[in-house]
Coordinates of C-alpha atoms in Angstrom, one line a residue:
M1 CA -12.6 17.1 26.4
N2 CA -9.3 17.1 28.3
A3 CA -6.2 17.9 26.4
P4 CA -4.4 14.7 25.3
E5 CA -0.9 13.9 26.4
P6 CA 1.5 15.7 24.1
V7 CA 3.3 13.7 21.5
T8 CA 6.9 12.9 22.5
D9 CA 9.3 15.6 21.5
T10 CA 11.3 14.0 18.7
S11 CA 14.0 16.6 18.9
N12 CA 15.5 14.9 21.9
T13 CA 18.5 12.8 21.2
T14 CA 17.2 9.8 23.2
A15 CA 13.8 8.4 22.3
P16 CA 11.6 6.4 24.6
P17 CA 11.1 2.7 23.9
R18 CA 8.6 2.2 21.1
A19 CA 5.9 -0.5 20.8
R20 CA 6.3 -3.1 18.0
L21 CA 5.5 -1.8 14.5
S22 CA 2.5 -4.2 14.2
D23 CA 1.1 -3.0 17.5
R24 CA 1.5 0.7 16.4
M25 CA -0.1 -0.1 13.1
R26 CA -3.2 -1.6 14.8
G27 CA -3.4 1.4 17.1
V28 CA -3.3 3.8 14.2
A29 CA -5.9 1.8 12.3
M30 CA -8.2 1.8 15.3
W31 CA -7.9 5.6 15.8
L32 CA -8.5 6.2 12.1
V33 CA -11.7 4.2 12.2
I34 CA -12.8 6.1 15.2
E35 CA -12.0 9.4 13.4
Q36 CA -13.9 8.3 10.2
V37 CA -17.0 7.2 12.2
A38 CA -17.0 10.5 14.2
S39 CA -16.5 12.5 11.0
L40 CA -19.4 10.7 9.3
G41 CA -21.7 11.2 12.3
T42 CA -20.8 14.9 12.6
R43 CA -21.2 15.5 8.8
L44 CA -24.6 13.7 8.9
V45 CA -25.9 15.8 11.7
S46 CA -24.6 19.1 10.2
N47 CA -25.9 18.2 6.7
V48 CA -29.4 17.3 8.0
V49 CA -29.7 20.5 10.1
L50 CA -28.0 22.9 7.7
A51 CA -30.0 21.6 4.7
R52 CA -33.2 22.9 6.5
L53 CA -31.6 26.3 7.1
L54 CA -29.7 27.0 3.9
T55 CA -30.6 27.0 0.3
P56 CA -29.3 24.6 -2.3
E57 CA -27.7 27.6 -4.0
A58 CA -25.4 28.1 -1.0
Y59 CA -24.2 24.5 -1.3
G60 CA -23.6 24.9 -5.0
L61 CA -21.5 28.0 -4.5
V62 CA -19.4 26.4 -1.8
A63 CA -19.0 23.2 -3.8
L64 CA -17.6 25.2 -6.8
M65 CA -15.3 27.2 -4.5
W66 CA -13.9 24.0 -3.0
T67 CA -13.4 22.5 -6.4
L68 CA -11.2 25.6 -7.3
I69 CA -9.4 25.3 -3.9
V70 CA -8.7 21.6 -4.4
A71 CA -7.4 22.2 -7.9
L72 CA -5.0 24.9 -6.7
G73 CA -3.9 22.7 -3.9
L74 CA -3.2 19.6 -6.1
F75 CA -1.5 21.6 -8.8
S76 CA 0.9 23.0 -6.3
D77 CA 1.4 20.1 -3.9
M78 CA 5.1 19.8 -3.2
G79 CA 4.8 16.7 -1.0
V80 CA 6.3 18.3 2.1
S81 CA 4.3 16.2 4.6
R82 CA 5.3 12.9 2.8
T83 CA 8.9 13.9 2.6
V84 CA 9.0 14.7 6.4
V85 CA 7.5 11.2 7.1
Q86 CA 9.8 9.4 4.7
S87 CA 13.2 11.2 5.1
P88 CA 15.9 9.9 7.4
R89 CA 16.2 13.6 8.5
G90 CA 12.5 14.0 9.2
D91 CA 13.1 14.4 13.0
E92 CA 15.9 17.1 12.7
P93 CA 14.8 20.6 13.6
D94 CA 16.7 22.2 10.7
F95 CA 14.9 19.9 8.2
M96 CA 11.5 20.5 9.8
N97 CA 12.1 24.3 9.8
T98 CA 13.1 24.3 6.2
A99 CA 10.0 22.2 5.3
W100 CA 7.8 24.6 7.3
T101 CA 9.3 27.6 5.5
I102 CA 8.6 26.0 2.1
Q103 CA 5.1 25.1 3.1
M104 CA 4.5 28.6 4.4
I105 CA 5.7 30.2 1.2
R106 CA 3.4 27.9 -0.8
G107 CA 0.5 28.9 1.4
L108 CA 1.1 32.6 0.9
V109 CA 1.4 32.2 -2.9
L110 CA -1.9 30.3 -3.0
A111 CA -3.5 33.0 -0.9
V112 CA -2.4 35.6 -3.4
L113 CA -3.7 33.4 -6.3
M114 CA -7.0 33.1 -4.5
L115 CA -7.2 36.9 -4.3
L116 CA -6.3 37.3 -8.0
L117 CA -8.9 34.7 -8.9
G118 CA -11.6 36.4 -7.0
G119 CA -10.6 39.8 -8.5
G120 CA -10.5 38.3 -12.0
L121 CA -14.0 36.8 -11.6
A122 CA -15.3 40.2 -10.3
L123 CA -13.8 42.0 -13.3
A124 CA -15.3 39.4 -15.7
Q125 CA -18.7 39.8 -14.1
A126 CA -18.5 43.6 -14.2
Q127 CA -17.6 43.5 -17.9
G128 CA -20.4 41.1 -18.7
W129 CA -18.0 38.4 -20.0
L130 CA -19.8 35.6 -18.1
N131 CA -23.1 34.0 -19.0
G132 CA -25.6 35.0 -16.3
D133 CA -27.0 31.4 -16.1
N134 CA -23.9 29.8 -14.4
L135 CA -22.3 29.8 -11.0
Y136 CA -19.3 31.7 -12.2
S137 CA -21.5 34.7 -12.8
D138 CA -22.8 34.7 -9.2
A139 CA -21.8 38.0 -7.5
H140 CA -21.2 36.1 -4.2
L141 CA -18.3 34.0 -5.6
P142 CA -15.5 36.6 -5.8
P143 CA -15.7 37.7 -2.2
M144 CA -15.9 34.1 -1.1
L145 CA -12.7 33.3 -2.9
A146 CA -11.1 36.4 -1.4
V147 CA -12.0 35.4 2.2
M148 CA -10.9 31.9 1.7
S149 CA -7.4 33.2 0.9
I150 CA -7.2 33.1 4.8
F151 CA -7.7 29.4 4.6
M152 CA -4.6 29.1 2.3
V153 CA -2.5 31.1 4.8
L154 CA -3.6 28.8 7.7
V155 CA -2.7 25.7 5.6
G156 CA 0.7 27.1 5.1
L157 CA 1.1 27.7 8.9
E158 CA 0.3 24.0 9.8
S159 CA 2.8 22.8 12.3
M160 CA 5.4 20.2 11.3
R161 CA 4.6 18.4 14.6
V162 CA 1.5 17.0 12.8
H163 CA 3.7 15.4 10.1
V164 CA 6.2 14.1 12.8
A165 CA 3.2 12.5 14.6
H166 CA 2.3 10.7 11.4
R167 CA 5.9 9.7 10.9
H168 CA 5.9 8.0 14.3
M169 CA 2.3 6.7 14.0
Q170 CA 1.0 8.6 17.0
Q171 CA -2.5 8.9 15.7
A172 CA -4.5 9.2 19.0
T173 CA -3.8 12.9 19.6
L174 CA -4.4 13.7 15.9
T175 CA -7.8 11.9 16.0
K176 CA -8.8 13.8 19.1
M177 CA -7.9 17.1 17.5
S178 CA -9.9 16.2 14.4
I179 CA -13.0 15.4 16.4
V180 CA -12.7 18.6 18.5
T181 CA -12.3 20.9 15.4
Q182 CA -15.2 19.2 13.6
V183 CA -17.5 19.7 16.6
A184 CA -16.3 23.3 17.0
S185 CA -17.1 23.9 13.3
V186 CA -20.6 22.5 13.6
S187 CA -21.2 24.5 16.8
V188 CA -20.4 27.7 14.9
M189 CA -22.3 26.8 11.7
I190 CA -25.7 25.8 13.1
P191 CA -26.4 28.9 15.2
M192 CA -25.0 31.1 12.4
A193 CA -27.2 29.4 9.8
Y194 CA -30.2 29.8 12.1
L195 CA -29.5 33.6 12.5
T196 CA -28.4 34.5 9.1
R197 CA -29.5 31.9 6.6
S198 CA -26.3 32.8 4.7
H199 CA -23.8 30.9 2.6
W200 CA -21.1 32.6 4.7
T201 CA -22.0 30.1 7.4
L202 CA -20.2 27.3 5.6
L203 CA -17.0 29.4 5.2
A204 CA -17.1 30.4 8.9
G205 CA -17.2 26.8 9.9
T206 CA -14.2 25.9 7.8
L207 CA -12.1 28.9 9.1
T208 CA -13.1 28.1 12.7
A209 CA -11.9 24.5 12.4
M210 CA -8.6 25.6 10.8
S211 CA -7.9 28.3 13.3
L212 CA -8.6 26.0 16.2
A213 CA -6.4 23.3 14.6
M214 CA -3.5 25.8 14.5
I215 CA -3.9 26.4 18.2
L216 CA -4.3 22.7 19.2
Q217 CA -1.3 21.6 17.1
R218 CA 0.9 23.8 19.2
R219 CA -0.7 23.0 22.5
W220 CA -1.3 19.3 22.3
L221 CA 1.7 18.3 20.2
S222 CA 5.1 18.9 21.7
G223 CA 8.2 19.9 19.8
P224 CA 10.4 22.9 19.0
P225 CA 8.6 26.0 17.7
E226 CA 8.9 26.5 13.9
R227 CA 11.0 29.3 12.6
W228 CA 12.1 30.6 9.2
M229 CA 15.0 28.6 7.8
M230 CA 16.4 27.5 4.4
E231 CA 19.0 24.9 5.2
P232 CA 20.6 24.1 1.8
A233 CA 20.7 20.3 2.0
A234 CA 17.2 20.1 3.4
R235 CA 15.9 22.4 0.6
R236 CA 17.6 20.3 -2.0
E237 CA 16.0 17.1 -0.7
L238 CA 12.5 18.7 -0.3
L239 CA 12.5 20.3 -3.7
G240 CA 14.1 17.2 -5.3
H241 CA 11.0 15.2 -4.3
A242 CA 8.7 18.1 -5.3
R243 CA 9.8 17.9 -9.0
W244 CA 8.1 14.5 -9.2
I245 CA 5.3 15.0 -6.7
L246 CA 4.0 18.2 -8.4
P247 CA 3.2 16.5 -11.7
A248 CA 2.0 13.3 -9.9
T249 CA -0.6 15.3 -7.9
A250 CA -1.6 17.3 -11.0
L251 CA -2.2 14.0 -12.8
G252 CA -4.0 12.8 -9.7
F253 CA -6.5 15.6 -10.0
F254 CA -7.3 14.5 -13.6
G255 CA -7.4 10.9 -12.4
M256 CA -10.0 11.8 -9.7
H257 CA -12.2 14.2 -11.7
A258 CA -11.7 13.6 -15.5
D259 CA -14.3 10.9 -15.7
R260 CA -17.1 13.3 -14.5
M261 CA -15.6 16.2 -16.5
I262 CA -15.8 14.1 -19.7
L263 CA -19.0 12.3 -19.1
G264 CA -20.7 15.6 -18.3
G265 CA -20.2 16.5 -21.9
L266 CA -21.3 13.1 -23.3
V267 CA -24.6 12.3 -21.5
D268 CA -27.7 14.0 -20.3
A269 CA -28.2 15.3 -16.7
T270 CA -30.2 12.2 -15.6
T271 CA -27.6 9.7 -16.7
F272 CA -24.8 11.8 -15.2
G273 CA -26.7 11.9 -11.9
L274 CA -27.0 8.1 -11.9
Y275 CA -23.2 7.8 -12.5
A276 CA -22.4 10.3 -9.8
I277 CA -24.4 8.3 -7.2
A278 CA -22.8 5.1 -8.3
Y279 CA -19.3 6.6 -8.0
T280 CA -20.1 8.0 -4.6
L281 CA -21.2 4.6 -3.3
A282 CA -18.3 2.8 -4.8
T283 CA -15.8 5.1 -3.2
L284 CA -17.1 4.7 0.4
P285 CA -15.1 1.6 1.2
W286 CA -12.2 2.7 -1.0
S287 CA -11.8 6.1 0.7
L288 CA -11.3 4.4 4.1
L289 CA -8.7 2.0 2.6
Q290 CA -6.9 5.0 1.0
T291 CA -6.8 6.7 4.3
L292 CA -5.3 3.6 6.0
G293 CA -2.8 3.4 3.2
G294 CA -1.6 7.0 3.6
K295 CA -1.5 7.0 7.4
V296 CA -0.7 3.5 8.3
I297 CA 1.1 1.7 5.5
F298 CA 3.2 4.7 4.3
P299 CA 4.7 5.6 7.7
A300 CA 5.3 1.9 8.5
L301 CA 7.1 1.2 5.2
S302 CA 9.1 4.5 5.6
E303 CA 10.3 3.4 9.0
T304 CA 11.2 0.0 7.7
V305 CA 13.3 1.5 4.9
R306 CA 15.0 3.9 7.3
E307 CA 15.8 1.5 10.1
R308 CA 15.9 -2.1 8.7
P309 CA 15.7 -2.1 4.9
H310 CA 16.6 -5.9 4.9
D311 CA 13.1 -6.5 6.4
L312 CA 11.2 -4.6 3.7
P313 CA 10.1 -7.6 1.7
R314 CA 8.5 -9.3 4.7
V315 CA 6.8 -6.2 5.9
F316 CA 5.6 -5.3 2.4
L317 CA 4.1 -8.7 1.6
R318 CA 2.3 -8.8 5.0
M319 CA 0.7 -5.4 4.3
Q320 CA -0.1 -6.4 0.7
R321 CA -1.9 -9.5 1.9
L322 CA -4.0 -7.6 4.5
F323 CA -4.8 -4.9 2.0
D324 CA -5.8 -7.4 -0.7
L325 CA -8.0 -9.2 1.8
A326 CA -9.9 -6.0 2.8
L327 CA -10.1 -4.5 -0.7
V328 CA -10.9 -7.5 -2.8
S329 CA -13.5 -9.0 -0.5
S330 CA -15.3 -5.7 0.1
M331 CA -15.4 -4.8 -3.6
V332 CA -16.5 -8.2 -4.8
A333 CA -19.2 -8.2 -2.1
L334 CA -20.3 -4.6 -3.1
A335 CA -20.5 -5.6 -6.8
L336 CA -22.7 -8.6 -6.1
C337 CA -25.2 -6.8 -3.8
A338 CA -25.1 -3.5 -5.8
Q339 CA -28.6 -3.7 -7.2
S340 CA -30.2 -4.8 -4.0
L341 CA -28.4 -2.0 -2.1
V342 CA -29.6 0.6 -4.7
N343 CA -33.2 -0.8 -4.5
L344 CA -33.1 -0.4 -0.8
L345 CA -31.7 3.1 -0.7
Y346 CA -33.5 4.7 -3.7
D347 CA -36.8 4.5 -5.6
A348 CA -37.4 3.1 -9.0
R349 CA -36.0 6.1 -10.8
Y350 CA -32.5 5.1 -9.7
T351 CA -32.5 1.5 -10.7
G352 CA -29.9 2.2 -13.3
V353 CA -27.3 3.0 -10.6
G354 CA -27.0 -0.7 -9.7
P355 CA -25.1 -2.0 -12.8
L356 CA -22.9 1.1 -12.8
L357 CA -22.0 0.5 -9.2
A358 CA -21.2 -3.1 -9.8
I359 CA -18.8 -2.2 -12.6
L360 CA -17.1 0.6 -10.6
A361 CA -16.7 -1.7 -7.6
L362 CA -14.8 -4.3 -9.6
G363 CA -12.7 -1.6 -11.1
F364 CA -11.5 -0.4 -7.7
I365 CA -9.9 -3.8 -7.1
G366 CA -7.3 -2.3 -9.4
G367 CA -6.3 -0.1 -6.5
R368 CA -4.7 -3.0 -4.7
N369 CA -1.3 -1.7 -5.9
Q370 CA -1.6 1.4 -3.6
V371 CA 0.7 -0.6 -1.3
V372 CA 3.3 -0.7 -4.0
E373 CA 2.8 3.0 -4.7
E374 CA 3.3 3.8 -1.0
C375 CA 6.6 1.8 -1.3
Y376 CA 7.6 4.1 -4.2
M377 CA 7.4 7.1 -1.9
S378 CA 8.8 5.4 1.3
S379 CA 11.8 4.3 -0.7
G380 CA 12.4 7.9 -1.9
Q381 CA 11.4 7.2 -5.6
P382 CA 8.4 9.4 -6.3
K383 CA 9.1 9.3 -10.0
Y384 CA 7.3 5.9 -10.1
T385 CA 4.2 7.5 -8.5
M386 CA 4.2 10.0 -11.4
L387 CA 4.5 7.2 -13.9
A388 CA 1.7 5.2 -12.3
Q389 CA -0.6 8.3 -12.4
S390 CA 0.3 8.9 -16.0
C391 CA -0.7 5.3 -16.9
R392 CA -4.0 5.7 -15.2
V393 CA -4.9 9.1 -16.7
A394 CA -3.9 8.0 -20.2
A395 CA -6.0 4.8 -19.8
L396 CA -8.9 6.8 -18.4
F397 CA -9.1 9.1 -21.4
L398 CA -8.6 6.2 -23.9
G399 CA -11.1 3.9 -22.0
L400 CA -13.8 6.6 -21.8
W401 CA -13.5 7.5 -25.5
A402 CA -13.4 3.9 -26.7
G403 CA -15.9 2.6 -24.3
F404 CA -18.5 5.2 -25.0
H405 CA -17.9 4.9 -28.8
W406 CA -18.4 1.1 -28.8
G407 CA -20.7 0.5 -25.8
G408 CA -22.4 3.8 -24.8
V409 CA -22.6 4.6 -21.1
P410 CA -22.0 1.1 -19.8
G411 CA -18.9 0.9 -22.1
A412 CA -17.6 4.2 -20.8
V413 CA -18.0 3.1 -17.2
M414 CA -16.1 -0.1 -18.1
G415 CA -13.4 2.1 -19.5
V416 CA -13.2 4.0 -16.2
A417 CA -13.0 0.8 -14.2
A418 CA -10.4 -0.7 -16.5
S419 CA -8.1 2.4 -16.1
Q420 CA -7.6 1.4 -12.5
Y421 CA -5.5 -1.6 -13.7
A422 CA -3.3 0.4 -16.1
A423 CA -0.4 0.8 -13.6
W424 CA -0.3 -2.9 -12.7
P425 CA 2.6 -3.8 -15.2
L426 CA 4.7 -1.0 -13.6
A427 CA 3.9 -2.3 -10.1
Y428 CA 4.8 -5.8 -10.9
W429 CA 8.1 -4.8 -12.6
Y430 CA 9.0 -2.7 -9.5
R431 CA 8.2 -5.6 -7.2
W432 CA 10.3 -8.0 -9.3
R433 CA 13.3 -5.6 -9.5
H434 CA 13.3 -4.9 -5.7
G435 CA 12.7 -8.4 -4.5
L436 CA 9.1 -7.8 -3.4
L437 CA 7.4 -10.2 -5.7
D438 CA 6.0 -13.5 -4.3
W439 CA 3.4 -15.1 -6.5
R440 CA 2.2 -17.3 -3.6
A441 CA 1.2 -14.1 -1.7
D442 CA -0.8 -12.9 -4.7
L443 CA -2.8 -16.1 -4.7
L444 CA -4.6 -14.7 -1.7
L445 CA -6.7 -12.8 -4.3
I446 CA -8.6 -16.0 -5.1
P447 CA -9.9 -16.8 -1.6
A448 CA -10.4 -13.1 -0.9
A449 CA -12.7 -12.9 -4.0
L450 CA -14.5 -16.1 -3.1
G451 CA -15.1 -14.9 0.5
G452 CA -16.3 -11.6 -0.8
A453 CA -18.6 -13.4 -3.2
V454 CA -20.2 -15.5 -0.4
V455 CA -20.7 -12.3 1.7
G456 CA -22.0 -10.4 -1.3
L457 CA -24.6 -13.0 -2.2
G458 CA -25.8 -13.2 1.4
M459 CA -26.1 -9.4 1.5
D460 CA -27.9 -9.4 -1.8
R461 CA -30.6 -11.6 -0.4
A462 CA -30.8 -9.8 2.9
L463 CA -31.0 -6.3 1.3
G464 CA -33.4 -7.5 -1.4
F465 CA -35.7 -8.8 1.4
L466 CA -35.5 -5.5 3.3
A467 CA -36.2 -3.5 0.1
Q468 CA -39.4 -5.6 -0.5
V469 CA -40.6 -5.1 3.1
L470 CA -39.9 -1.3 3.1
H471 CA -41.3 -0.6 -0.4
R472 CA -44.5 -2.4 0.0

C-alpha cells in the first residue's frame, strides 16, 4: 500500500480551506465504516486460522491479561486525547508537547505497574497463595504481564498527530494506518503460531501492530516532532479535565463489566453463557454507533463550540436526530427479530438467548443520549460525564439486585437494560439549561421506532424461514 498523503501540519499559522462540516462528517463516517469492515474481516480470518493452531488455554490467558490491561488503562485515563480534540489550544505545539509529556509519564507508570503486577503474581504462585485451578495460578501469566509492559510504553509514545487528525476529522490516513497495522499483526501471528503453537504468538502480534503504528504515525502524519515540555497553563488545563475524566472512566469500567461480574456469582455457567452471547450480539450495532459518536460527533461538536458557539443548538439537534434514527430503528429491529436470529445462528441449546437479546436491545436505546454526553466533553464540562456514569452504575447495581430478587434472570437482565436510561433526567436538564431542547426533534423517536418495527418484523420472517431451511 502506498503511503497516504500526510495530514496537513496544523502548526502553520495559515490553514488551507476546509470542506463543510457536514461533508467532513460524512467522510469520516465512510472511512470508519471501511475500517470496521476491514477489522471485522481481518479478525475473522485470524481467529479461524489461529483457533486451529493454538489451544483454548492460550486464548484464556490472553483474555485475562487484556482484562487487567484494560482495567489499568481505564482507571488511569486522563483524557489527554479528548482534551486535545476539544481545547481551543489543541493545535498549539506547546500544548501538544505538554499533553504528550503527560501521556508518556502515564505510559511509563503503567509499565512499572505491569512489572509489579507480574512480579506479585509470580511471588504469590511461588508461595502457594493461589488456588491451582484458576488462571491466576498459571505460570505463564507473570512473564506475559512483564512483556506487555512494553505495550504500555508504546501507548505512552503515541504521537499527538493522531489526536490532531481526529480533531480536524482527517480520518482517511488513520483508517489506512489501522488496516496496515492489522494486516501486519496477522502476518506475524499466523506463521509464528504454525511454527511455535505458543500463546506468545498473540502478544507478538499486538506488539508488532503497536510498533508499526509508532512508525507510521510519524511518517504518514505531518507535524512538529514531540518533545518533553510542561507548559504551566497547558498542564493546568489538561490536569483540570483529568480530575473529572479519571473517575468517569473508572465508573465506565464498572458500567461495562459489572453486569457480568455480578451475574457470574448469581447464576450457573450455562445461564451465564447465554447472557454473554446475548450481550455480544446486542453490542454489535451499538459499538459501531459508539465509534461514530467518539470520532465524528465529538470532534464536530468541539469545532462548533470553538468556532461558532451560536450554531451549537442547530448542529446538536441535527446530530441527535440522525443518531436517534440509526440507534432506535436498529435496536427495535434487533429486538423483534432476536429469536429468529438466534435460531438461525445457534442450535436448540441456545434458544434462551433470544429473549435476553430482545431485552438488551431495547435497553441500548437508552444510549441515545451519547450525543448529549459528547456535548458535555466538547463544551469543556466533563463533570457531567462523571455524573452520568455515576447514575448508570448506581442503577445497574440496584437494577441487578432488585431484578434478580423479584424476577430471576429475566428480571436481572431487565435491570441491566433499565440502567441505560438512568442518566436521561440529567441529559434533559442539561439540554434545557443550554438551549438544546426541542421536543419536536425528540418526536422522531416515534417514526424511528415504527420504521424499525417494520424492518424487524420483516427480518423475523426472513430469518425464521432461513432457519427452517438450514436446520431441516
